[in-house]
Coordinates of C-alpha atoms in Angstrom, one line a residue:
Chain A
M1131 CA 39.8 23.2 59.6
A1132 CA 38.4 21.7 62.7
S1133 CA 39.8 24.5 64.8
D1134 CA 37.9 27.1 62.9
R1135 CA 34.5 25.7 64.1
R1136 CA 32.3 27.9 66.2
H1137 CA 31.6 26.8 69.7
P1138 CA 28.0 27.9 70.6
Q1139 CA 28.5 27.3 74.4
L1140 CA 31.6 29.6 74.3
D1141 CA 29.6 32.2 72.3
R1142 CA 27.0 32.3 75.1
I1143 CA 29.8 32.9 77.6
V1144 CA 31.8 35.4 75.7
G1145 CA 28.9 37.3 74.1
P1146 CA 27.3 38.9 77.2
F1147 CA 30.7 39.7 78.7
A1148 CA 31.8 41.4 75.5
E1149 CA 28.5 43.3 75.4
M1150 CA 29.2 44.6 79.0
V1151 CA 32.8 45.6 78.3
L1152 CA 31.8 47.5 75.1
A1153 CA 28.8 49.1 76.7
D1154 CA 31.0 50.4 79.6
D1155 CA 34.0 51.5 77.4
L1156 CA 32.2 52.7 74.3
P1157 CA 28.7 53.6 75.4
R1158 CA 27.9 55.6 72.3
L1159 CA 28.8 52.8 69.9
P1160 CA 25.6 52.2 67.9
A1161 CA 23.8 48.9 68.7
Q1162 CA 24.3 47.5 65.3
R1163 CA 28.0 48.1 65.4
R1164 CA 28.2 46.7 68.8
A1165 CA 26.5 43.5 67.7
E1166 CA 29.0 43.2 64.8
V1167 CA 31.9 43.7 67.2
V1168 CA 30.5 41.1 69.6
E1169 CA 30.1 38.6 66.8
F1170 CA 33.7 39.2 65.8
V1171 CA 34.9 38.7 69.3
Q1172 CA 32.9 35.5 69.6
R1173 CA 34.4 34.2 66.3
R1174 CA 37.9 34.9 67.4
A1175 CA 37.4 33.4 70.8
S1176 CA 36.2 30.2 69.1
A1177 CA 39.4 30.1 67.1
V1178 CA 41.9 30.3 69.9
P1179 CA 44.0 27.1 70.6
S1180 CA 42.3 24.4 72.6
F1181 CA 43.9 24.9 75.9
T1182 CA 43.5 28.7 75.8
R1183 CA 39.8 28.1 74.8
F1184 CA 39.5 25.9 78.0
G1185 CA 40.9 28.8 80.0
V1186 CA 38.6 31.3 78.3
T1187 CA 35.6 29.1 79.1
V1188 CA 36.5 28.7 82.8
I1189 CA 37.3 32.3 83.4
G1190 CA 34.3 33.4 81.2
L1191 CA 32.0 31.2 83.3
F1192 CA 33.4 32.9 86.5
Y1193 CA 32.6 36.4 85.0
R1194 CA 29.2 35.2 83.7
G1195 CA 28.4 34.1 87.3
L1196 CA 29.4 37.5 88.5
L1197 CA 27.2 39.3 86.0
V1198 CA 24.1 37.6 87.2
A1199 CA 24.8 37.9 90.9
P1200 CA 23.6 40.9 93.0
S1201 CA 26.3 43.6 92.8
G1202 CA 28.3 41.2 90.6
R1203 CA 28.9 43.8 87.9
V1204 CA 30.6 46.0 90.4
I1205 CA 32.9 43.2 91.4
A1206 CA 33.5 42.3 87.8
R1207 CA 34.4 45.9 87.0
F1208 CA 36.7 46.1 90.0
L1209 CA 38.5 42.9 89.0
M1210 CA 38.8 44.1 85.4
S1211 CA 40.6 47.2 86.6
R1212 CA 43.2 45.3 88.6
P1213 CA 46.3 43.4 87.3
V1214 CA 45.0 40.2 88.8
P1215 CA 47.0 37.3 87.3
V1216 CA 45.0 35.1 84.9
L1217 CA 41.6 36.7 85.7
A1218 CA 42.7 40.0 84.2
E1219 CA 43.8 38.3 81.0
Y1220 CA 40.2 37.6 79.9
P1221 CA 38.9 41.1 79.9
R1222 CA 42.1 42.2 78.3
L1223 CA 41.6 39.7 75.5
I1224 CA 38.0 40.8 74.9
R1225 CA 38.8 44.4 75.0
S1226 CA 41.8 44.0 72.7
L1227 CA 39.7 42.2 70.1
G1228 CA 36.9 44.6 70.3
Y1229 CA 39.0 47.8 70.0
A1230 CA 41.0 46.4 67.2
Y1231 CA 37.9 45.6 65.3
V1232 CA 36.1 48.9 66.0
W1233 CA 39.0 51.1 64.9
E1234 CA 40.0 49.0 61.9
R1235 CA 36.4 48.9 60.6
W1236 CA 35.5 52.5 61.6
P1237 CA 38.8 54.3 62.1
D1238 CA 37.4 57.7 62.9
T1239 CA 35.2 56.5 65.8
L1240 CA 35.5 58.7 68.9
R1241 CA 36.8 57.4 72.2
D1242 CA 33.3 56.7 73.6
G1243 CA 32.2 54.9 70.4
T1244 CA 30.5 57.8 68.8
P1245 CA 30.6 57.4 65.0
A1246 CA 32.6 60.2 63.3
Chain B
M994 CA 48.6 17.1 44.1
N995 CA 49.4 13.5 43.7
A996 CA 46.6 12.1 45.9
T997 CA 44.6 8.9 45.4
A998 CA 41.5 7.9 47.2
T999 CA 41.9 4.5 49.0
T1000 CA 39.0 3.9 51.3
P1001 CA 36.1 6.3 51.2
G1002 CA 37.0 9.5 53.0
T1003 CA 40.7 8.7 53.1
V1004 CA 43.3 10.2 51.0
A1005 CA 46.7 8.6 50.4
M1006 CA 49.9 10.3 49.1
D1007 CA 53.5 9.3 48.9
A1008 CA 56.8 10.9 48.4
E1009 CA 60.5 10.3 48.8
V1010 CA 60.8 13.3 51.0
L1011 CA 57.9 14.8 52.9
I1012 CA 58.3 18.4 54.1
V1013 CA 55.9 19.6 56.8
G1014 CA 55.4 23.3 56.5
S1015 CA 56.2 25.9 53.8
G1016 CA 57.8 28.8 55.6
A1017 CA 61.4 30.0 55.7
G1018 CA 62.7 26.5 56.6
G1019 CA 60.3 24.3 54.6
A1020 CA 60.4 26.3 51.4
T1021 CA 64.2 26.5 51.2
T1022 CA 64.5 22.8 52.1
A1023 CA 62.0 21.9 49.3
A1024 CA 63.9 24.1 46.8
V1025 CA 67.2 22.5 47.6
L1026 CA 66.0 18.9 47.6
A1027 CA 63.7 19.2 44.6
G1028 CA 66.6 20.8 42.8
A1029 CA 68.8 17.9 43.8
G1030 CA 66.4 15.5 42.2
F1031 CA 64.5 14.2 45.2
D1032 CA 60.7 13.5 44.9
V1033 CA 59.4 16.2 47.3
L1034 CA 56.0 16.7 48.7
I1035 CA 55.4 19.9 50.7
V1036 CA 52.4 19.8 53.0
E1037 CA 51.1 23.1 54.5
E1038 CA 48.3 23.4 57.0
G1039 CA 47.1 26.8 55.9
E1040 CA 45.9 28.1 52.5
W1041 CA 47.7 29.8 49.7
V1042 CA 46.8 33.5 49.9
E1043 CA 47.9 35.6 46.9
Q1044 CA 50.0 38.6 47.9
G1045 CA 48.0 41.7 47.6
S1046 CA 44.7 40.0 48.1
V1047 CA 44.6 41.0 51.8
V1048 CA 45.7 44.2 53.4
P1049 CA 48.9 43.7 55.4
F1050 CA 48.5 43.7 59.2
S1051 CA 44.7 43.7 58.9
L1052 CA 42.2 41.6 60.8
E1053 CA 41.4 39.8 57.5
Q1054 CA 45.0 38.9 57.1
M1055 CA 45.0 37.6 60.7
D1056 CA 42.0 35.5 59.9
R1057 CA 43.4 34.0 56.8
Q1058 CA 47.2 33.8 57.4
Y1059 CA 47.7 33.6 61.1
R1060 CA 47.2 30.6 63.3
A1061 CA 44.1 31.0 65.5
G1062 CA 43.4 34.4 64.0
G1063 CA 46.6 35.8 65.7
V1064 CA 45.3 35.1 69.2
T1065 CA 48.0 32.7 70.5
V1066 CA 49.6 33.1 73.9
A1067 CA 52.4 31.6 75.9
L1068 CA 51.1 31.1 79.4
G1069 CA 53.0 32.6 82.3
L1070 CA 53.1 35.5 84.7
P1071 CA 52.6 37.5 82.6
S1072 CA 51.4 35.6 79.6
I1073 CA 53.1 36.6 76.3
A1074 CA 51.1 37.0 73.1
Y1075 CA 52.8 35.6 70.0
T1076 CA 51.9 35.0 66.4
E1077 CA 52.5 32.2 64.0
G1078 CA 51.9 32.2 60.3
R1079 CA 49.5 29.5 59.1
C1080 CA 49.5 29.8 55.3
A1081 CA 51.7 28.9 52.3
G1082 CA 54.9 30.7 52.9
G1083 CA 54.4 30.6 56.7
G1084 CA 55.7 33.5 58.7
T1085 CA 57.4 35.1 55.7
E1086 CA 54.0 36.2 54.4
I1087 CA 53.1 38.2 57.5
N1088 CA 56.3 39.4 59.2
S1089 CA 58.1 42.7 58.8
G1090 CA 60.4 41.5 56.1
L1091 CA 63.4 42.8 57.8
Y1092 CA 66.6 40.9 57.1
R1093 CA 69.7 40.3 59.2
R1094 CA 72.6 38.0 58.6
P1095 CA 73.4 35.4 61.2
P1096 CA 75.8 37.3 63.6
D1097 CA 79.3 35.7 63.7
D1098 CA 79.6 35.9 67.5
V1099 CA 76.3 34.1 67.8
L1100 CA 77.3 31.3 65.4
Q1101 CA 80.6 30.9 67.3
R1102 CA 78.8 30.7 70.6
W1103 CA 76.3 28.2 69.3
A1104 CA 79.1 26.0 67.8
A1105 CA 81.0 26.0 71.1
N1106 CA 78.1 25.7 73.6
F1107 CA 76.0 23.2 71.7
R1108 CA 78.8 21.3 70.0
I1109 CA 77.6 21.9 66.4
A1110 CA 79.9 20.2 64.0
D1111 CA 81.1 21.9 60.8
L1112 CA 79.4 25.2 61.4
D1113 CA 81.6 26.9 58.9
H1114 CA 81.1 30.7 59.0
D1115 CA 82.3 31.1 55.4
E1116 CA 79.8 28.6 54.2
V1117 CA 77.0 30.2 56.2
H1118 CA 77.9 33.6 54.8
S1119 CA 78.2 32.3 51.3
I1120 CA 74.7 30.9 51.6
A1121 CA 73.5 34.2 53.0
N1122 CA 74.8 35.8 49.9
E1123 CA 72.7 33.5 47.8
V1124 CA 69.6 34.1 49.9
E1125 CA 70.1 37.9 49.7
Q1126 CA 70.2 37.7 45.9
A1127 CA 67.2 35.4 45.7
L1128 CA 65.1 37.6 48.0
S1129 CA 66.3 40.9 46.5
V1130 CA 67.4 42.1 50.0
S1131 CA 67.8 45.8 49.7
T1132 CA 67.2 49.1 51.4
V1133 CA 64.5 51.6 50.6
P1134 CA 65.4 53.6 47.5
G1135 CA 64.9 57.1 48.8
P1136 CA 63.9 58.6 52.1
P1137 CA 62.5 56.3 54.8
S1138 CA 58.8 56.5 55.8
A1139 CA 57.9 59.1 58.5
P1140 CA 57.5 56.5 61.3
S1141 CA 60.9 55.0 60.4
D1142 CA 62.5 58.4 60.4
V1143 CA 61.3 59.0 63.9
L1144 CA 63.6 56.2 65.1
R1145 CA 66.5 57.6 63.1
R1146 CA 65.9 61.1 64.3
G1147 CA 65.4 60.2 67.9
A1148 CA 68.5 58.0 68.0
D1149 CA 70.7 60.5 66.2
G1150 CA 69.6 63.2 68.7
L1151 CA 70.7 61.0 71.6
G1152 CA 73.8 59.8 69.9
W1153 CA 72.5 56.2 69.8
Q1154 CA 73.5 53.7 67.1
N1155 CA 70.8 53.1 64.6
S1156 CA 70.5 52.0 61.0
E1157 CA 68.0 51.1 58.3
I1158 CA 67.6 47.3 58.2
P1159 CA 67.4 46.0 54.6
R1160 CA 64.3 44.0 53.6
W1161 CA 63.6 41.2 51.2
M1162 CA 61.7 43.5 48.9
K1163 CA 61.6 44.4 45.3
Y1164 CA 61.1 48.2 45.2
D1165 CA 59.6 50.2 42.5
H1166 CA 62.3 52.9 42.1
H1167 CA 59.7 55.4 40.9
D1168 CA 57.5 54.7 43.9
P1169 CA 59.4 53.1 46.8
A1170 CA 56.1 52.8 48.8
K1171 CA 55.1 50.1 46.3
G1172 CA 57.6 47.4 47.2
Q1173 CA 56.7 43.8 46.6
R1174 CA 57.6 41.3 49.4
Q1175 CA 59.9 38.5 48.3
S1176 CA 58.3 36.0 50.6
M1177 CA 58.4 32.3 50.1
T1178 CA 55.4 32.2 47.8
R1179 CA 57.3 34.5 45.5
T1180 CA 60.7 32.8 45.6
Y1181 CA 61.6 29.5 47.0
L1182 CA 58.2 27.8 46.8
P1183 CA 57.8 28.5 43.0
Q1184 CA 61.5 27.4 42.6
A1185 CA 60.7 24.1 44.4
V1186 CA 57.6 23.5 42.3
A1187 CA 59.5 24.3 39.1
A1188 CA 62.0 21.7 40.1
G1189 CA 59.3 19.1 40.5
A1190 CA 58.1 19.5 44.1
R1191 CA 54.4 19.1 44.9
L1192 CA 52.7 21.5 47.3
V1193 CA 49.5 20.5 49.1
T1194 CA 47.8 23.2 51.2
G1195 CA 45.0 22.8 53.7
C1196 CA 46.5 19.6 55.1
R1197 CA 47.5 19.1 58.7
I1198 CA 50.0 16.4 59.8
D1199 CA 48.5 14.9 62.9
A1200 CA 51.4 12.5 63.7
L1201 CA 54.3 10.5 62.4
E1202 CA 54.0 6.7 62.8
M1203 CA 57.3 5.6 64.3
G1204 CA 58.9 2.1 64.6
N1205 CA 62.4 1.5 65.8
G1206 CA 63.4 5.1 65.4
T1207 CA 62.1 5.3 61.9
A1208 CA 59.1 7.2 60.5
R1209 CA 57.4 5.7 57.6
R1210 CA 53.9 7.2 57.5
A1211 CA 52.2 10.4 58.5
T1212 CA 48.5 10.6 59.4
T1213 CA 46.8 13.7 58.1
T1214 CA 43.6 15.7 58.3
L1215 CA 42.5 17.7 55.2
A1216 CA 40.7 21.1 55.4
D1217 CA 37.5 19.3 54.5
G1218 CA 37.9 16.9 57.5
R1219 CA 38.9 13.9 55.5
R1220 CA 41.7 11.8 57.0
G1221 CA 44.7 10.6 55.1
I1222 CA 48.1 9.0 55.1
I1223 CA 51.3 9.9 53.5
T1224 CA 54.1 7.4 53.1
F1225 CA 57.7 8.6 52.6
R1226 CA 61.4 7.7 53.1
H1227 CA 62.4 10.8 54.8
V1228 CA 60.5 13.6 56.6
F1229 CA 61.6 17.2 57.3
V1230 CA 59.5 18.9 60.0
C1231 CA 59.5 22.6 59.3
G1232 CA 56.4 23.8 61.1
G1233 CA 58.1 26.5 63.2
A1234 CA 59.2 26.6 66.8
I1235 CA 55.8 25.7 68.2
Q1236 CA 54.3 23.3 65.7
S1237 CA 57.5 21.3 65.0
P1238 CA 58.2 20.1 68.6
A1239 CA 54.4 19.6 69.0
L1240 CA 54.3 17.2 66.0
L1241 CA 57.4 15.3 67.3
Q1242 CA 55.8 15.0 70.7
R1243 CA 52.5 13.7 69.3
S1244 CA 54.6 11.2 67.4
R1245 CA 56.1 10.1 70.8
I1246 CA 59.7 11.0 69.7
P1247 CA 61.7 11.4 72.9
G1248 CA 64.6 13.6 73.6
H1249 CA 65.2 17.3 74.2
I1250 CA 62.1 18.4 72.3
G1251 CA 60.1 21.5 73.2
R1252 CA 61.9 22.3 76.5
S1253 CA 63.9 25.4 75.6
L1254 CA 61.6 27.8 73.8
A1255 CA 63.4 31.2 73.3
V1256 CA 61.8 34.4 72.3
H1257 CA 62.5 38.1 72.0
P1258 CA 59.8 39.6 74.4
T1259 CA 58.6 43.1 73.5
V1260 CA 56.7 45.9 75.2
K1261 CA 55.2 48.8 73.3
L1262 CA 54.2 52.4 73.3
A1263 CA 52.4 54.7 71.0
A1264 CA 53.7 58.2 70.3
R1265 CA 51.9 61.2 68.9
F1266 CA 53.6 63.8 66.7
T1267 CA 52.5 67.2 65.4
D1268 CA 52.3 66.1 61.8
E1269 CA 50.5 63.1 60.3
L1270 CA 52.8 60.2 59.9
N1271 CA 50.9 56.9 60.3
V1272 CA 51.4 54.3 57.6
P1273 CA 48.7 51.7 58.2
D1274 CA 50.0 48.9 55.9
D1275 CA 53.7 49.0 56.5
V1276 CA 56.3 48.9 59.3
P1277 CA 59.3 51.1 59.9
V1278 CA 62.7 49.9 58.6
H1279 CA 65.0 51.5 61.1
Q1280 CA 66.1 49.8 64.3
V1281 CA 68.1 51.3 67.2
R1282 CA 70.7 48.9 68.4
E1283 CA 72.7 51.1 70.8
F1284 CA 72.0 48.6 73.6
A1285 CA 72.1 45.4 71.5
P1286 CA 72.0 42.5 71.8
D1287 CA 70.2 43.0 75.2
L1288 CA 67.8 45.6 74.0
S1289 CA 66.7 47.0 70.6
F1290 CA 64.0 49.4 69.4
G1291 CA 61.9 49.3 66.3
G1292 CA 58.5 50.2 64.8
S1293 CA 55.3 48.1 64.7
A1294 CA 52.3 47.9 62.4
S1295 CA 50.2 50.9 63.2
Q1296 CA 46.9 50.7 61.5
P1297 CA 44.2 52.4 63.5
G1298 CA 42.9 49.2 65.2
L1299 CA 46.4 48.5 66.4
V1300 CA 46.8 52.1 67.7
A1301 CA 43.6 51.6 69.7
L1302 CA 45.1 48.4 71.0
A1303 CA 48.2 50.2 72.1
L1304 CA 46.1 52.7 74.0
S1305 CA 43.6 50.3 75.4
D1306 CA 45.5 49.4 78.6
Q1307 CA 45.0 53.0 79.8
W1308 CA 41.9 53.9 77.8
A1309 CA 40.4 56.2 80.5
T1310 CA 43.3 58.7 80.0
F1311 CA 44.7 57.7 76.6
G1312 CA 41.5 57.0 74.7
R1313 CA 40.9 60.6 73.9
S1314 CA 43.9 60.5 71.5
I1315 CA 42.5 57.8 69.2
V1316 CA 41.0 60.6 67.0
D1317 CA 44.6 61.6 66.3
W1318 CA 45.6 58.2 65.0
R1319 CA 47.0 59.6 61.8
R1320 CA 49.6 61.4 64.0
I1321 CA 50.4 58.3 66.0
S1322 CA 52.7 55.4 65.4
V1323 CA 53.4 52.4 67.5
Y1324 CA 57.0 51.3 68.6
Y1325 CA 58.5 48.5 70.5
A1326 CA 61.4 47.7 72.8
A1327 CA 62.6 44.1 72.4
I1328 CA 64.9 42.2 74.7
T1329 CA 67.1 39.2 74.3
S1330 CA 65.5 37.1 77.1
E1331 CA 67.3 34.8 79.5
G1332 CA 64.0 33.1 80.3
R1333 CA 62.9 29.9 78.8
G1334 CA 59.6 28.4 77.7
R1335 CA 58.1 25.0 76.9
V1336 CA 55.9 23.5 74.3
R1337 CA 53.9 20.5 75.4
A1338 CA 51.6 18.4 73.3
V1339 CA 48.9 16.9 75.4
R1340 CA 47.0 13.9 74.4
G1341 CA 43.4 14.8 73.5
L1342 CA 44.2 18.4 72.8
R1343 CA 44.6 19.5 69.2
D1344 CA 47.0 22.3 70.1
P1345 CA 50.1 22.3 72.3
I1346 CA 50.3 24.2 75.6
V1347 CA 53.0 26.9 75.4
T1348 CA 54.5 28.4 78.5
Y1349 CA 57.2 31.0 79.0
G1350 CA 58.8 32.4 82.2
L1351 CA 60.6 35.8 82.2
T1352 CA 63.6 36.2 84.6
G1353 CA 64.0 39.1 87.0
R1354 CA 66.7 40.5 84.7
D1355 CA 64.2 40.3 81.7
R1356 CA 61.6 42.2 83.7
A1357 CA 64.0 44.9 84.6
L1358 CA 65.3 45.1 81.0
L1359 CA 61.7 45.5 79.7
G1360 CA 61.1 48.3 82.1
S1361 CA 64.3 50.2 81.3
G1362 CA 63.8 49.5 77.6
L1363 CA 60.4 51.1 77.6
A1364 CA 61.7 54.1 79.4
R1365 CA 64.5 54.5 77.0
L1366 CA 62.2 54.1 74.1
A1367 CA 59.9 56.8 75.5
L1368 CA 63.0 59.1 75.8
L1369 CA 63.8 58.4 72.2
M1370 CA 60.3 59.4 71.1
L1371 CA 60.5 62.7 73.0
E1372 CA 63.9 63.4 71.4
A1373 CA 62.3 62.7 68.0
G1374 CA 59.6 65.3 68.7
A1375 CA 56.7 63.4 70.1
D1376 CA 54.3 65.7 71.9
E1377 CA 52.7 62.8 73.8
V1378 CA 53.8 59.2 74.5
Y1379 CA 51.4 56.5 75.6
P1380 CA 53.2 53.5 77.3
S1381 CA 51.2 50.3 76.9
F1382 CA 50.7 49.2 80.4
R1383 CA 47.9 49.5 82.9
G1384 CA 48.3 52.5 85.1
A1385 CA 50.8 54.2 82.8
P1386 CA 51.2 57.9 83.1
L1387 CA 51.1 60.2 80.0
V1388 CA 54.6 61.2 79.0
R1389 CA 55.0 64.7 77.6
K1390 CA 58.5 65.6 78.8
R1391 CA 61.6 64.0 80.2
A1392 CA 60.6 64.8 83.7
D1393 CA 57.6 62.4 83.3
L1394 CA 59.9 59.4 82.6
A1395 CA 60.7 58.8 86.2
A1396 CA 57.0 58.5 87.1
M1397 CA 56.6 56.1 84.1
R1398 CA 59.6 54.0 85.2
S1399 CA 58.3 53.6 88.7
A1400 CA 54.7 52.8 87.6
F1401 CA 55.9 50.1 85.2
S1402 CA 55.6 46.4 86.1
V1403 CA 55.6 43.6 83.6
A1404 CA 52.5 42.2 85.1
R1405 CA 50.6 45.4 84.0
A1406 CA 52.1 45.4 80.5
S1407 CA 51.0 43.8 77.2
V1408 CA 54.0 41.7 76.5
M1409 CA 54.2 40.1 73.1
T1410 CA 56.8 38.4 70.8
V1411 CA 57.2 37.4 67.2
H1412 CA 60.5 35.6 67.1
L1413 CA 60.1 32.1 68.4
C1414 CA 62.9 29.6 68.3
S1415 CA 65.1 27.0 70.0
T1416 CA 62.6 24.2 70.7
V1417 CA 64.7 21.5 69.0
P1418 CA 68.2 22.9 69.4
M1419 CA 70.8 21.6 67.0
G1420 CA 74.1 20.1 68.2
E1421 CA 75.8 17.0 69.4
D1422 CA 75.3 17.6 73.0
T1423 CA 72.2 15.4 73.6
T1424 CA 71.7 16.8 77.1
K1425 CA 70.5 20.1 75.6
C1426 CA 70.0 19.4 71.9
G1427 CA 67.0 17.7 70.2
A1428 CA 68.7 17.3 66.8
D1429 CA 72.2 16.7 65.5
S1430 CA 74.5 19.3 63.8
F1431 CA 72.5 19.1 60.6
G1432 CA 68.9 18.8 62.0
R1433 CA 68.4 15.1 62.2
V1434 CA 66.4 14.4 65.3
H1435 CA 68.5 12.5 67.8
G1436 CA 67.4 8.9 68.1
T1437 CA 65.7 8.8 64.7
A1438 CA 66.9 7.5 61.4
N1439 CA 64.9 9.7 59.0
V1440 CA 63.3 12.5 60.9
W1441 CA 64.8 16.0 60.4
V1442 CA 63.8 19.4 61.7
N1443 CA 64.8 22.4 59.6
D1444 CA 63.3 25.6 60.8
A1445 CA 63.7 28.2 63.7
S1446 CA 63.3 25.3 66.2
L1447 CA 67.0 24.5 65.5
L1448 CA 68.5 27.8 66.5
P1449 CA 70.1 27.0 69.9
T1450 CA 69.2 30.3 71.4
A1451 CA 67.4 33.5 70.3
P1452 CA 69.9 35.2 68.0
G1453 CA 69.2 38.8 69.1
V1454 CA 68.4 39.9 65.6
N1455 CA 65.5 39.2 63.2
P1456 CA 66.0 35.4 62.7
Q1457 CA 64.7 34.7 59.3
G1458 CA 68.0 35.1 57.5
T1459 CA 69.7 32.8 60.0
V1460 CA 66.9 30.2 59.6
M1461 CA 67.2 30.3 55.8
A1462 CA 70.9 30.0 55.8
L1463 CA 71.0 27.1 58.2
S1464 CA 68.1 25.3 56.5
I1465 CA 69.9 25.5 53.1
R1466 CA 73.1 24.3 54.7
N1467 CA 71.4 21.3 56.3
A1468 CA 69.4 20.4 53.2
R1469 CA 72.5 20.4 51.1
R1470 CA 74.3 18.2 53.6
F1471 CA 71.3 15.8 53.5
A1472 CA 71.3 15.7 49.6
S1473 CA 75.1 15.1 49.4
T1474 CA 74.9 12.3 52.0
E1475 CA 72.0 10.6 50.3
H1476 CA 73.6 10.9 46.8
S1477 CA 76.9 9.5 48.1
R1478 CA 74.9 6.5 49.5
G1479 CA 73.6 6.0 46.0

């Protein structure tokens, strides 16, 4: 169906952010696995309903801007740790998708991403 | 599929009765009407997925059988995650399979408050009997699973009312773990097809073309992108509480449509026990209803990915326990909400915008519900309880519950829901009802809704039994009225 199409622009927004979240949370997750998780997160983000996709794009662009700004990662991490309405939903979505994938695919992974 | 190509790239179909959606409402409607001799065409947006070909509650199942891969959300503060089935059989293919009869007090309240004509309790219960037989509604033959027994044990210890909820499941009495779900693809859909109904999957209904309150054609998009039209005499919209009002709105049908979404919001926790208990591909069958209908407790799917999800809000302190996932199971506290939501179709957007607002009472109830659920877990022998909200403390003993209670706020929690209803409430009161007492959309001549959208409020119990009973009642009324017209 049309809604199952990938959105390359969204991939470019979601991908680097998912990389950052996974690198922070699961630093010992092997690179190949991390790439697989990021690909999954991008695919799911492309499939969300159109209005949600719009929101993900807008908030994702905000975070992408932070990631390239000086000290932006520090600010991004601070925002991610606070229950800020709307802004906090995006990292939560990325994290939820990533964790669900990691532990379904490799259930005995340790908390830092180390393979069992 | 009775489809004929008209112009290149366009597919045309026709039927006496078009049924949009094949879940608990659509499948039963199709079975009743096909059995009564109507020429029925069922159109389903998702694909037919054979039971057993995907692991229940897995990401693959979400990819193939859930709308948007299971990532759907009602916007609000906080936003509430929800799921919808998008496959042949709809939500019945992916839900817990727990069955509850429509509660008498709820039926009585609906009839009075929404002016539903002829809502005869005896008739509804008689239909419920038929449904229970058709779906082999039964309890587990033998002891419950370990995660289910946690609910029983904890509630018994606290003196709280609890029971095993029957499921529509055919159990193997030699191996109760090998039950087979009696979802719509196993029951009412084959029955409808055997009676002559046609089922087309991978076909989305974009809109109904209306004129003078009458719908005559539907415009469609097939999975391969081709457009099409379906002509019909009558249409039953059975796409569920989100998609049904969205289709009516896209078709510019006015009235009380999509304005009163009701849900059962839930908050979760994970609990770790000394022995292994996790059952990745099934859910507990016990529910605790000591505080019902305001509040009830049950068990969730707990495959390791979902355990990680339950721990993720407080990963820094809870994440270490993921290695123990075989000793962990996930549980929920569900409330009967006084909040309301909306479904709005917006021109140019393929999907509707869904919003939901919790009331102050809802927020307080979710907090007290999670605390009581944690208490129940401790009573059942949990050595650690991990509430799913940001900043949650680890709960190891009763003395920790006060800290948990004070740290909780709904804004920090992962709130979700599965029971969506009430977006086209049924009844004669047009100030709050979108459809009449038998599902015909007010102001239309031949457009019916027959799914969870019709339930005037959230019923406070798993709603599938209520949806099926009312759908069959309405379809029968339609058939007898049409037959008497000749």
